[in-house]
Tab-separated table of N, CA and C in Angstrom:
chain	number	residue	atom	x	y	z
A	198	UNK	N	0.806	-1.212	0.036
A	198	UNK	CA	-0.044	0.038	-0.014
A	198	UNK	C	0.814	1.263	-0.028
A	199	UNK	N	0.857	1.970	-0.976
A	199	UNK	CA	1.496	3.254	-1.111
A	199	UNK	C	0.489	4.290	-1.533
A	200	UNK	N	0.071	5.185	-0.602
A	200	UNK	CA	-0.935	6.127	-0.917
A	200	UNK	C	-0.253	7.480	-0.964
A	201	UNK	N	-0.499	8.162	-2.098
A	201	UNK	CA	0.182	9.475	-2.380
A	201	UNK	C	-0.676	10.641	-2.009
A	202	UNK	N	-0.100	11.633	-1.400
A	202	UNK	CA	-0.618	12.987	-1.240
A	202	UNK	C	-2.149	12.985	-0.780
A	203	UNK	N	-2.443	12.513	0.413
A	203	UNK	CA	-3.751	12.557	0.917
A	203	UNK	C	-3.892	13.806	1.747
A	204	UNK	N	-5.113	14.424	1.547
A	204	UNK	CA	-5.430	15.606	2.486
A	204	UNK	C	-5.673	15.106	3.963
A	205	UNK	N	-6.317	14.020	4.007
A	205	UNK	CA	-6.516	13.288	5.324
A	205	UNK	C	-6.005	11.884	5.302
A	206	UNK	N	-5.262	11.503	6.222
A	206	UNK	CA	-4.645	10.132	6.178
A	206	UNK	C	-5.761	9.048	6.503
A	207	UNK	N	-6.481	8.621	5.489
A	207	UNK	CA	-7.536	7.658	5.595
A	207	UNK	C	-7.073	6.313	4.854
A	208	UNK	N	-7.266	5.266	5.506
A	208	UNK	CA	-7.014	3.985	4.839
A	208	UNK	C	-8.225	3.028	5.126
A	209	UNK	N	-8.252	1.934	4.372
A	209	UNK	CA	-9.309	0.918	4.585
A	209	UNK	C	-8.675	-0.359	5.065
A	210	UNK	N	-9.416	-0.871	6.181
A	210	UNK	CA	-8.954	-2.146	6.826
A	210	UNK	C	-10.156	-3.086	6.768
A	211	UNK	N	-9.789	-4.368	6.756
A	211	UNK	CA	-10.844	-5.415	6.870
A	211	UNK	C	-10.707	-5.923	8.292
A	212	UNK	N	-11.857	-5.875	9.146
A	212	UNK	CA	-11.726	-6.297	10.528
A	212	UNK	C	-12.835	-7.362	10.832
A	213	UNK	N	-12.490	-8.151	11.776
A	213	UNK	CA	-13.416	-9.176	12.283
A	213	UNK	C	-13.417	-10.418	11.516
A	214	UNK	N	-14.198	-11.389	11.953
A	214	UNK	CA	-14.267	-12.678	11.135
A	214	UNK	C	-14.961	-12.595	9.825
A	215	UNK	N	-15.838	-11.555	9.710
A	215	UNK	CA	-16.587	-11.358	8.455
A	215	UNK	C	-15.733	-10.393	7.493
A	216	UNK	N	-14.592	-9.979	7.936
A	216	UNK	CA	-13.768	-9.113	7.077
A	216	UNK	C	-14.533	-7.912	6.650
A	217	UNK	N	-15.263	-7.189	7.559
A	217	UNK	CA	-15.917	-6.061	7.292
A	217	UNK	C	-14.983	-4.950	6.947
A	218	UNK	N	-15.161	-4.206	5.799
A	218	UNK	CA	-14.232	-3.181	5.477
A	218	UNK	C	-14.639	-1.896	6.107
A	219	UNK	N	-13.731	-1.237	6.771
A	219	UNK	CA	-13.988	0.083	7.405
A	219	UNK	C	-12.911	1.056	7.009
A	220	UNK	N	-13.221	2.339	7.075
A	220	UNK	CA	-12.311	3.372	6.810
A	220	UNK	C	-11.873	3.958	8.189
A	221	UNK	N	-10.467	4.030	8.284
A	221	UNK	CA	-9.905	4.551	9.571
A	221	UNK	C	-9.060	5.809	9.271
A	222	UNK	N	-9.079	6.665	10.227
A	222	UNK	CA	-8.186	7.816	10.076
A	222	UNK	C	-6.945	7.489	10.898
A	223	UNK	N	-5.728	7.683	10.262
A	223	UNK	CA	-4.475	7.389	10.894
A	223	UNK	C	-4.211	8.538	11.784
A	224	UNK	N	-4.277	8.270	13.126
A	224	UNK	CA	-4.121	9.369	14.182
A	224	UNK	C	-2.753	9.148	14.794
A	225	UNK	N	-1.852	10.102	14.549
A	225	UNK	CA	-0.511	9.945	15.114
A	225	UNK	C	-0.432	10.247	16.678
A	226	UNK	N	-1.533	10.739	17.274
A	226	UNK	CA	-1.527	11.024	18.638
A	226	UNK	C	-2.222	9.899	19.431
A	227	UNK	N	-3.078	9.068	18.807
A	227	UNK	CA	-3.883	8.070	19.454
A	227	UNK	C	-2.904	6.862	19.809
A	228	UNK	N	-3.045	6.429	21.031
A	228	UNK	CA	-2.249	5.272	21.515
A	228	UNK	C	-2.923	3.977	21.064
A	229	UNK	N	-4.272	3.992	21.286
A	229	UNK	CA	-5.033	2.687	20.865
A	229	UNK	C	-5.921	3.035	19.698
A	230	UNK	N	-6.150	1.963	18.990
A	230	UNK	CA	-7.098	2.020	17.773
A	230	UNK	C	-8.527	1.889	18.238
A	231	UNK	N	-9.410	2.680	17.612
A	231	UNK	CA	-10.820	2.626	18.074
A	231	UNK	C	-11.716	2.422	16.938
A	232	UNK	N	-12.906	1.947	17.210
A	232	UNK	CA	-14.046	1.719	16.175
A	232	UNK	C	-15.311	2.377	16.746
A	233	UNK	N	-16.161	2.833	15.798
A	233	UNK	CA	-17.373	3.464	16.201
A	233	UNK	C	-18.504	2.437	16.452
A	234	UNK	N	-18.461	1.318	15.718
A	234	UNK	CA	-19.511	0.245	15.915
A	234	UNK	C	-18.886	-1.043	15.982
A	235	UNK	N	-19.587	-2.052	16.645
A	235	UNK	CA	-19.032	-3.327	16.827
A	235	UNK	C	-18.855	-4.104	15.539
A	236	UNK	N	-17.755	-4.585	15.160
A	236	UNK	CA	-17.637	-5.379	13.885
A	236	UNK	C	-18.462	-6.645	14.018
A	237	UNK	N	-19.009	-7.021	12.892
A	237	UNK	CA	-19.876	-8.256	12.738
A	237	UNK	C	-19.027	-9.461	13.222
A	238	UNK	N	-19.611	-10.305	14.089
A	238	UNK	CA	-18.934	-11.480	14.651
A	238	UNK	C	-18.020	-11.304	15.809
A	239	UNK	N	-17.829	-10.087	16.285
A	239	UNK	CA	-17.103	-9.707	17.384
A	239	UNK	C	-17.927	-9.578	18.649
A	240	UNK	N	-17.313	-9.734	19.822
A	240	UNK	CA	-17.932	-9.445	21.032
A	240	UNK	C	-17.188	-8.552	21.892
A	241	UNK	N	-17.972	-7.664	22.644
A	241	UNK	CA	-17.272	-6.811	23.616
A	241	UNK	C	-16.872	-7.573	24.894
A	242	UNK	N	-15.673	-7.414	25.334
A	242	UNK	CA	-15.244	-8.058	26.593
A	242	UNK	C	-15.725	-7.251	27.805
A	243	UNK	N	-15.550	-7.728	28.977
A	243	UNK	CA	-15.915	-7.058	30.229
A	243	UNK	C	-14.847	-6.096	30.600
A	244	UNK	N	-13.739	-6.068	29.960
A	244	UNK	CA	-12.680	-5.101	30.250
A	244	UNK	C	-13.049	-3.717	29.794
A	245	UNK	N	-12.769	-2.638	30.554
A	245	UNK	CA	-12.871	-1.291	30.268
A	245	UNK	C	-11.579	-0.660	30.439
A	246	UNK	N	-11.236	0.348	29.654
A	246	UNK	CA	-9.977	1.072	29.713
A	246	UNK	C	-10.285	2.583	29.842
A	247	UNK	N	-9.439	3.336	30.629
A	247	UNK	CA	-9.642	4.812	30.535
A	247	UNK	C	-9.143	5.437	29.340
A	248	UNK	N	-9.878	6.318	28.771
A	248	UNK	CA	-9.520	7.068	27.566
A	248	UNK	C	-9.617	8.584	27.881
A	249	UNK	N	-8.697	9.288	27.324
A	249	UNK	CA	-8.771	10.765	27.439
A	249	UNK	C	-9.330	11.311	26.111
A	250	UNK	N	-10.578	11.903	26.220
A	250	UNK	CA	-11.197	12.285	25.001
A	250	UNK	C	-10.641	13.677	24.502
A	251	UNK	N	-11.190	14.081	23.463
A	251	UNK	CA	-10.761	15.315	22.695
A	251	UNK	C	-10.828	16.595	23.668
A	252	UNK	N	-11.920	16.535	24.492
A	252	UNK	CA	-12.000	17.621	25.490
A	252	UNK	C	-11.075	17.541	26.675
A	253	UNK	N	-10.360	16.457	26.816
A	253	UNK	CA	-9.392	16.287	27.930
A	253	UNK	C	-9.987	15.543	29.065
A	254	UNK	N	-11.305	15.079	28.897
A	254	UNK	CA	-11.905	14.372	30.049
A	254	UNK	C	-11.624	12.905	29.923
A	255	UNK	N	-11.488	12.233	31.043
A	255	UNK	CA	-11.226	10.819	31.141
A	255	UNK	C	-12.602	10.115	31.302
A	256	UNK	N	-12.773	9.015	30.448
A	256	UNK	CA	-13.968	8.159	30.537
A	256	UNK	C	-13.598	6.753	30.199
A	257	UNK	N	-14.432	5.879	30.683
A	257	UNK	CA	-14.189	4.417	30.538
A	257	UNK	C	-14.893	3.850	29.285
A	258	UNK	N	-14.169	3.103	28.472
A	258	UNK	CA	-14.788	2.455	27.331
A	258	UNK	C	-14.459	1.037	27.249
A	259	UNK	N	-15.401	0.259	26.578
A	259	UNK	CA	-15.202	-1.220	26.482
A	259	UNK	C	-14.107	-1.646	25.478
A	260	UNK	N	-13.598	-2.795	25.643
A	260	UNK	CA	-12.539	-3.258	24.763
A	260	UNK	C	-13.085	-4.493	23.949
A	261	UNK	N	-12.752	-4.476	22.700
A	261	UNK	CA	-13.111	-5.723	21.840
A	261	UNK	C	-11.767	-6.501	21.710
A	262	UNK	N	-11.768	-7.711	22.320
A	262	UNK	CA	-10.448	-8.515	22.361
A	262	UNK	C	-10.278	-9.217	21.038
A	263	UNK	N	-8.944	-9.468	20.725
A	263	UNK	CA	-8.453	-10.277	19.627
A	263	UNK	C	-9.293	-10.149	18.317
A	264	UNK	N	-9.333	-8.962	17.806
A	264	UNK	CA	-10.053	-8.766	16.548
A	264	UNK	C	-9.085	-9.084	15.438
A	265	UNK	N	-9.497	-9.820	14.400
A	265	UNK	CA	-8.629	-10.036	13.217
A	265	UNK	C	-8.669	-8.834	12.369
A	266	UNK	N	-7.479	-8.284	11.976
A	266	UNK	CA	-7.357	-7.117	11.267
A	266	UNK	C	-6.509	-7.377	10.032
A	267	UNK	N	-6.905	-6.955	8.833
A	267	UNK	CA	-6.171	-7.264	7.604
A	267	UNK	C	-5.944	-5.947	6.876
A	268	UNK	N	-4.671	-5.795	6.435
A	268	UNK	CA	-4.348	-4.681	5.600
A	268	UNK	C	-3.463	-5.244	4.488
A	269	UNK	N	-3.862	-5.133	3.241
A	269	UNK	CA	-3.125	-5.656	2.130
A	269	UNK	C	-2.929	-7.330	2.445
A	270	UNK	N	-1.667	-7.663	2.586
A	270	UNK	CA	-1.357	-9.079	2.868
A	270	UNK	C	-0.975	-9.346	4.339
A	271	UNK	N	-1.146	-8.316	5.141
A	271	UNK	CA	-0.874	-8.510	6.649
A	271	UNK	C	-1.958	-8.711	7.424
A	272	UNK	N	-1.886	-9.785	8.265
A	272	UNK	CA	-2.946	-10.132	9.235
A	272	UNK	C	-2.537	-9.961	10.695
A	273	UNK	N	-3.242	-9.378	11.589
A	273	UNK	CA	-2.860	-9.141	12.955
A	273	UNK	C	-4.131	-9.539	13.785
A	274	UNK	N	-3.905	-9.919	15.025
A	274	UNK	CA	-4.961	-9.917	16.029
A	274	UNK	C	-4.577	-8.744	16.962
A	275	UNK	N	-5.608	-7.923	17.252
A	275	UNK	CA	-5.377	-6.776	18.046
A	275	UNK	C	-6.621	-6.496	18.835
A	276	UNK	N	-6.523	-5.798	19.943
A	276	UNK	CA	-7.585	-5.351	20.745
A	276	UNK	C	-8.021	-3.927	20.100
A	277	UNK	N	-9.327	-3.691	20.122
A	277	UNK	CA	-9.826	-2.445	19.623
A	277	UNK	C	-10.738	-1.811	20.776
A	278	UNK	N	-10.863	-0.584	20.801
A	278	UNK	CA	-11.645	0.182	21.758
A	278	UNK	C	-12.895	0.625	21.139
A	279	UNK	N	-14.017	0.359	21.728
A	279	UNK	CA	-15.329	0.737	21.102
A	279	UNK	C	-15.731	2.113	21.683
A	280	UNK	N	-15.880	3.061	20.787
A	280	UNK	CA	-16.328	4.462	21.130
A	280	UNK	C	-17.332	4.903	20.118
A	281	UNK	N	-18.637	4.614	20.394
A	281	UNK	CA	-19.648	5.008	19.437
A	281	UNK	C	-19.866	6.480	19.241
A	282	UNK	N	-19.425	7.306	20.213
A	282	UNK	CA	-19.561	8.737	20.165
A	282	UNK	C	-18.428	9.374	19.326
A	283	UNK	N	-17.390	8.630	18.924
A	283	UNK	CA	-16.322	9.166	18.136
A	283	UNK	C	-16.737	9.676	16.733
A	284	UNK	N	-16.097	10.626	16.288
A	284	UNK	CA	-16.311	11.082	14.831
A	284	UNK	C	-15.856	10.131	13.814
A	285	UNK	N	-14.719	9.452	14.074
A	285	UNK	CA	-14.050	8.569	13.093
A	285	UNK	C	-13.601	7.376	13.789
A	286	UNK	N	-13.334	6.291	13.000
A	286	UNK	CA	-12.574	5.164	13.467
A	286	UNK	C	-11.080	5.574	13.421
A	287	UNK	N	-10.376	5.319	14.479
A	287	UNK	CA	-9.046	5.711	14.509
A	287	UNK	C	-7.983	4.614	14.420
A	288	UNK	N	-6.930	4.764	13.774
A	288	UNK	CA	-5.817	3.800	13.712
A	288	UNK	C	-4.830	4.435	14.547
A	289	UNK	N	-4.606	3.780	15.761
A	289	UNK	CA	-3.667	4.355	16.761
A	289	UNK	C	-2.261	3.686	16.593
A	290	UNK	N	-1.404	4.120	17.494
A	290	UNK	CA	0.033	3.722	17.472
A	290	UNK	C	0.056	2.138	17.564
A	291	UNK	N	-0.771	1.433	18.298
A	291	UNK	CA	-0.721	0.068	18.507
A	291	UNK	C	-0.774	-0.731	17.115
A	292	UNK	N	-1.818	-0.334	16.220
A	292	UNK	CA	-1.929	-0.940	14.922
A	292	UNK	C	-0.981	-0.449	13.924
A	293	UNK	N	-0.541	0.895	13.997
A	293	UNK	CA	0.405	1.359	13.114
A	293	UNK	C	1.698	0.558	13.179
A	294	UNK	N	2.130	0.275	14.436
A	294	UNK	CA	3.330	-0.488	14.581
A	294	UNK	C	3.134	-1.939	14.142
A	295	UNK	N	2.028	-2.578	14.485
A	295	UNK	CA	1.826	-3.935	14.170
A	295	UNK	C	1.696	-4.144	12.710
A	296	UNK	N	1.116	-3.238	11.954
A	296	UNK	CA	0.863	-3.382	10.495
A	296	UNK	C	2.041	-2.730	9.735
A	297	UNK	N	2.933	-2.129	10.431
A	297	UNK	CA	4.163	-1.508	9.711
A	297	UNK	C	3.738	-0.393	8.827
A	298	UNK	N	3.006	0.561	9.394
A	298	UNK	CA	2.497	1.669	8.597
A	298	UNK	C	3.319	2.853	8.995
A	299	UNK	N	3.698	3.664	7.978
A	299	UNK	CA	4.460	4.950	8.286
A	299	UNK	C	3.719	6.052	7.567
A	300	UNK	N	3.611	7.137	8.299
A	300	UNK	CA	2.901	8.313	7.738
A	300	UNK	C	3.918	9.482	7.785
A	301	UNK	N	3.984	10.160	6.562
A	301	UNK	CA	4.958	11.229	6.375
A	301	UNK	C	4.164	12.586	5.948
A	302	UNK	N	4.355	13.593	6.618
A	302	UNK	CA	3.793	14.845	6.067
A	302	UNK	C	4.645	15.349	4.851
A	303	UNK	N	3.925	15.815	3.838
A	303	UNK	CA	4.654	16.270	2.654
A	303	UNK	C	3.915	17.401	1.991
A	304	UNK	N	4.472	18.545	2.005
A	304	UNK	CA	3.829	19.748	1.292
A	304	UNK	C	2.395	19.941	1.709
A	305	UNK	N	2.038	19.904	2.926
A	305	UNK	CA	0.737	20.197	3.413
A	305	UNK	C	-0.190	18.942	3.332
A	306	UNK	N	0.213	17.882	2.707
A	306	UNK	CA	-0.589	16.626	2.659
A	306	UNK	C	0.170	15.520	3.382
A	307	UNK	N	-0.338	14.250	3.179
A	307	UNK	CA	0.325	13.087	3.869
A	307	UNK	C	0.585	12.081	2.864
A	308	UNK	N	1.650	11.268	3.170
A	308	UNK	CA	1.983	10.096	2.460
A	308	UNK	C	1.895	8.915	3.474
A	309	UNK	N	1.300	7.827	3.112
A	309	UNK	CA	1.188	6.703	3.966
A	309	UNK	C	1.915	5.462	3.303
A	310	UNK	N	2.829	4.883	3.975
A	310	UNK	CA	3.547	3.809	3.460
A	310	UNK	C	3.286	2.495	4.355
A	311	UNK	N	3.310	1.317	3.707
A	311	UNK	CA	3.230	0.107	4.439
A	311	UNK	C	4.642	-0.599	4.046
A	312	UNK	N	5.355	-0.870	5.109
A	312	UNK	CA	6.671	-1.499	4.950
A	312	UNK	C	6.481	-2.993	4.424
A	313	UNK	N	6.967	-3.410	3.337
A	313	UNK	CA	6.811	-4.742	2.871
A	313	UNK	C	8.170	-5.458	2.960
A	314	UNK	N	8.145	-6.764	2.685
A	314	UNK	CA	9.521	-7.582	2.691
A	314	UNK	C	10.450	-6.990	1.724
A	315	UNK	N	9.947	-6.580	0.501
A	315	UNK	CA	10.777	-5.958	-0.449
A	315	UNK	C	11.552	-4.727	0.070
A	316	UNK	N	10.768	-3.920	0.845
A	316	UNK	CA	11.312	-2.727	1.451
A	316	UNK	C	12.417	-3.060	2.404
A	317	UNK	N	12.262	-4.143	3.129
A	317	UNK	CA	13.304	-4.468	4.056
A	317	UNK	C	14.587	-4.891	3.369
A	318	UNK	N	14.517	-5.456	2.190
A	318	UNK	CA	15.795	-5.795	1.410
A	318	UNK	C	16.368	-4.488	0.801
A	319	UNK	N	15.506	-3.476	0.483
A	319	UNK	CA	16.060	-2.231	-0.053
A	319	UNK	C	16.793	-1.361	0.951
A	320	UNK	N	16.621	-1.540	2.240
A	320	UNK	CA	17.220	-0.768	3.213
A	320	UNK	C	18.697	-1.195	3.325
A	321	UNK	N	19.612	-0.260	3.312
A	321	UNK	CA	21.067	-0.622	3.338
A	321	UNK	C	21.341	-1.286	4.715
A	322	UNK	N	22.165	-2.237	4.586
A	322	UNK	CA	22.702	-2.919	5.923
A	322	UNK	C	23.386	-2.050	6.789
A	323	UNK	N	23.904	-0.903	6.371
A	323	UNK	CA	24.688	-0.027	7.183
A	323	UNK	C	23.869	0.749	8.156
A	324	UNK	N	22.557	0.759	7.922
A	324	UNK	CA	21.644	1.489	8.985
A	324	UNK	C	21.260	0.697	10.113
A	325	UNK	N	21.404	-0.680	10.048
A	325	UNK	CA	21.047	-1.532	11.150
A	325	UNK	C	22.095	-1.571	12.266
A	326	UNK	N	21.695	-1.751	13.473
A	326	UNK	CA	22.505	-1.799	14.628
A	326	UNK	C	23.363	-3.131	14.551
A	327	UNK	N	24.687	-2.969	14.750
A	327	UNK	CA	25.596	-4.150	14.674
A	327	UNK	C	26.096	-4.558	16.105
A	328	UNK	N	26.030	-3.711	17.048
A	328	UNK	CA	26.528	-4.003	18.383
A	328	UNK	C	27.978	-3.507	18.585
A	329	UNK	N	28.545	-3.005	17.555
A	329	UNK	CA	29.950	-2.587	17.561
A	329	UNK	C	30.007	-1.183	18.172
A	330	UNK	N	31.120	-0.851	18.697
A	330	UNK	CA	31.219	0.633	19.135
A	330	UNK	C	31.428	1.580	17.940
A	331	UNK	N	31.030	2.771	18.109
A	331	UNK	CA	31.157	3.719	17.001
A	331	UNK	C	32.578	4.009	16.707
A	332	UNK	N	32.755	4.468	15.561
A	332	UNK	CA	34.177	4.765	15.055
A	332	UNK	C	34.399	6.326	14.750
A	333	UNK	N	33.972	7.140	15.658
A	333	UNK	CA	34.115	8.554	15.412
A	333	UNK	C	35.626	8.956	15.664
A	334	UNK	N	36.140	9.811	14.969
A	334	UNK	CA	37.544	10.177	15.020
A	334	UNK	C	37.615	11.479	15.859
A	335	UNK	N	37.189	11.468	17.156
A	335	UNK	CA	37.254	12.658	17.934
A	335	UNK	C	37.876	12.190	19.409
A	336	UNK	N	38.504	13.109	20.013
A	336	UNK	CA	39.124	12.891	21.266
A	336	UNK	C	37.971	12.904	22.329
A	337	UNK	N	38.007	11.974	23.340
A	337	UNK	CA	37.013	12.037	24.391
A	337	UNK	C	37.244	13.264	25.333
A	338	UNK	N	36.172	13.664	25.935
A	338	UNK	CA	36.241	14.775	26.798
A	338	UNK	C	36.961	14.371	28.126
A	339	UNK	N	37.845	15.090	28.616
A	339	UNK	CA	38.545	14.779	29.839
A	339	UNK	C	38.096	15.819	30.899
A	340	UNK	N	37.671	15.339	32.079
A	340	UNK	CA	37.301	16.154	33.180
A	340	UNK	C	38.218	15.875	34.268
A	341	UNK	N	38.797	17.011	34.845
A	341	UNK	CA	39.673	16.894	36.070
A	341	UNK	C	39.110	17.675	37.253
A	342	UNK	N	39.209	17.090	38.403
A	342	UNK	CA	38.670	17.740	39.608
A	342	UNK	C	39.854	18.664	40.096
A	343	UNK	N	39.477	19.867	40.485
A	343	UNK	CA	40.571	20.758	40.843
A	343	UNK	C	41.263	20.372	42.112
A	344	UNK	N	40.622	19.963	43.175
A	344	UNK	CA	41.198	19.468	44.397
A	344	UNK	C	40.676	18.078	44.695
A	345	UNK	N	41.331	16.966	44.077
A	345	UNK	CA	40.881	15.609	44.260
A	345	UNK	C	40.990	15.157	45.663
A	346	UNK	N	41.778	15.810	46.588
A	346	UNK	CA	41.926	15.370	47.955
A	346	UNK	C	40.677	15.744	48.740
A	347	UNK	N	39.874	16.695	48.312
A	347	UNK	CA	38.720	17.166	49.030
A	347	UNK	C	37.509	16.458	48.446
A	348	UNK	N	36.788	15.614	49.099
A	348	UNK	CA	35.631	14.992	48.496
A	348	UNK	C	34.492	15.972	48.229
A	349	UNK	N	33.726	15.838	47.262
A	349	UNK	CA	32.650	16.665	46.948
A	349	UNK	C	31.372	16.148	47.629
A	350	UNK	N	30.798	17.018	48.449
A	350	UNK	CA	29.610	16.528	49.093
A	350	UNK	C	28.512	17.766	48.912
A	351	UNK	N	27.413	17.287	48.503
A	351	UNK	CA	26.298	18.160	48.499
A	351	UNK	C	25.171	17.477	49.333
A	352	UNK	N	24.628	18.230	50.368
A	352	UNK	CA	23.597	17.661	51.226
A	352	UNK	C	22.344	17.791	50.395
A	353	UNK	N	21.772	16.686	50.112
A	353	UNK	CA	20.547	16.728	49.216
A	353	UNK	C	19.301	16.799	49.965
A	354	UNK	N	19.114	15.863	50.975
A	354	UNK	CA	17.772	15.867	51.632
A	354	UNK	C	18.076	15.900	53.144
A	355	UNK	N	17.961	17.136	53.704
A	355	UNK	CA	18.157	17.230	55.120
A	355	UNK	C	17.032	16.380	55.862
A	356	UNK	N	17.534	15.549	56.779
A	356	UNK	CA	16.594	14.698	57.547
A	356	UNK	C	16.675	15.128	59.060
A	357	UNK	N	15.514	15.347	59.635
A	357	UNK	CA	15.443	15.684	60.993
A	357	UNK	C	15.965	14.502	61.880
A	358	UNK	N	16.379	14.842	63.206
A	358	UNK	CA	16.883	13.857	64.013
A	358	UNK	C	15.883	12.650	64.239
A	359	UNK	N	14.601	12.943	64.337
A	359	UNK	CA	13.615	11.856	64.530
A	359	UNK	C	13.664	10.877	63.308
A	360	UNK	N	13.866	11.531	62.070
A	360	UNK	CA	13.879	10.757	60.898
A	360	UNK	C	15.142	9.842	60.803
A	361	UNK	N	16.263	10.330	61.297
A	361	UNK	CA	17.468	9.601	61.243
A	361	UNK	C	17.368	8.411	62.243
A	362	UNK	N	16.714	8.582	63.374
A	362	UNK	CA	16.535	7.574	64.305
A	362	UNK	C	15.671	6.502	63.768
A	363	UNK	N	14.620	6.885	62.998
A	363	UNK	CA	13.629	5.960	62.452
A	363	UNK	C	14.391	5.124	61.298
A	364	UNK	N	15.387	5.589	60.779
A	364	UNK	CA	16.062	4.858	59.601
A	364	UNK	C	17.016	3.820	60.170
A	365	UNK	N	17.443	3.918	61.455
A	365	UNK	CA	18.427	3.059	61.977
A	365	UNK	C	17.760	1.618	62.079
A	366	UNK	N	18.545	0.515	61.838
A	366	UNK	CA	18.020	-0.813	61.878
A	366	UNK	C	17.659	-1.254	63.272
């Protein structure tokens, strides 16, 4: 999936056992993915999670457990949050990471990319972590204490006599 120059980052997902197609708004600030209506064949669990809404108020919403989600050729099981009052279905950080979706702002619009196996091979091996120390050609910073014979002490938390007695074993 490579979507070019969208005014709003909208994508289509197939969710639930019936593979119901829904449109979701890719929300870079949302932690969890949400749906406005219960997908066919799914059940709401007894678990509720706190959500901070647009107005900044915290409220409890039900969770739909282990929903099958499909995007192109990627399948994932993920929990969704049911919020019927929401304006849009939201694709949060949880599913963006699981499905390998990247969103990039570009000239006032958005580009959405889905990382594929071919993309993994196109990435240069030099960008991956190797576990070796860096090889910068600079001198390390050297710090010398002016009077090393005088220990440096800074009293951080003054404790009253009663408190010191209480700390003794």
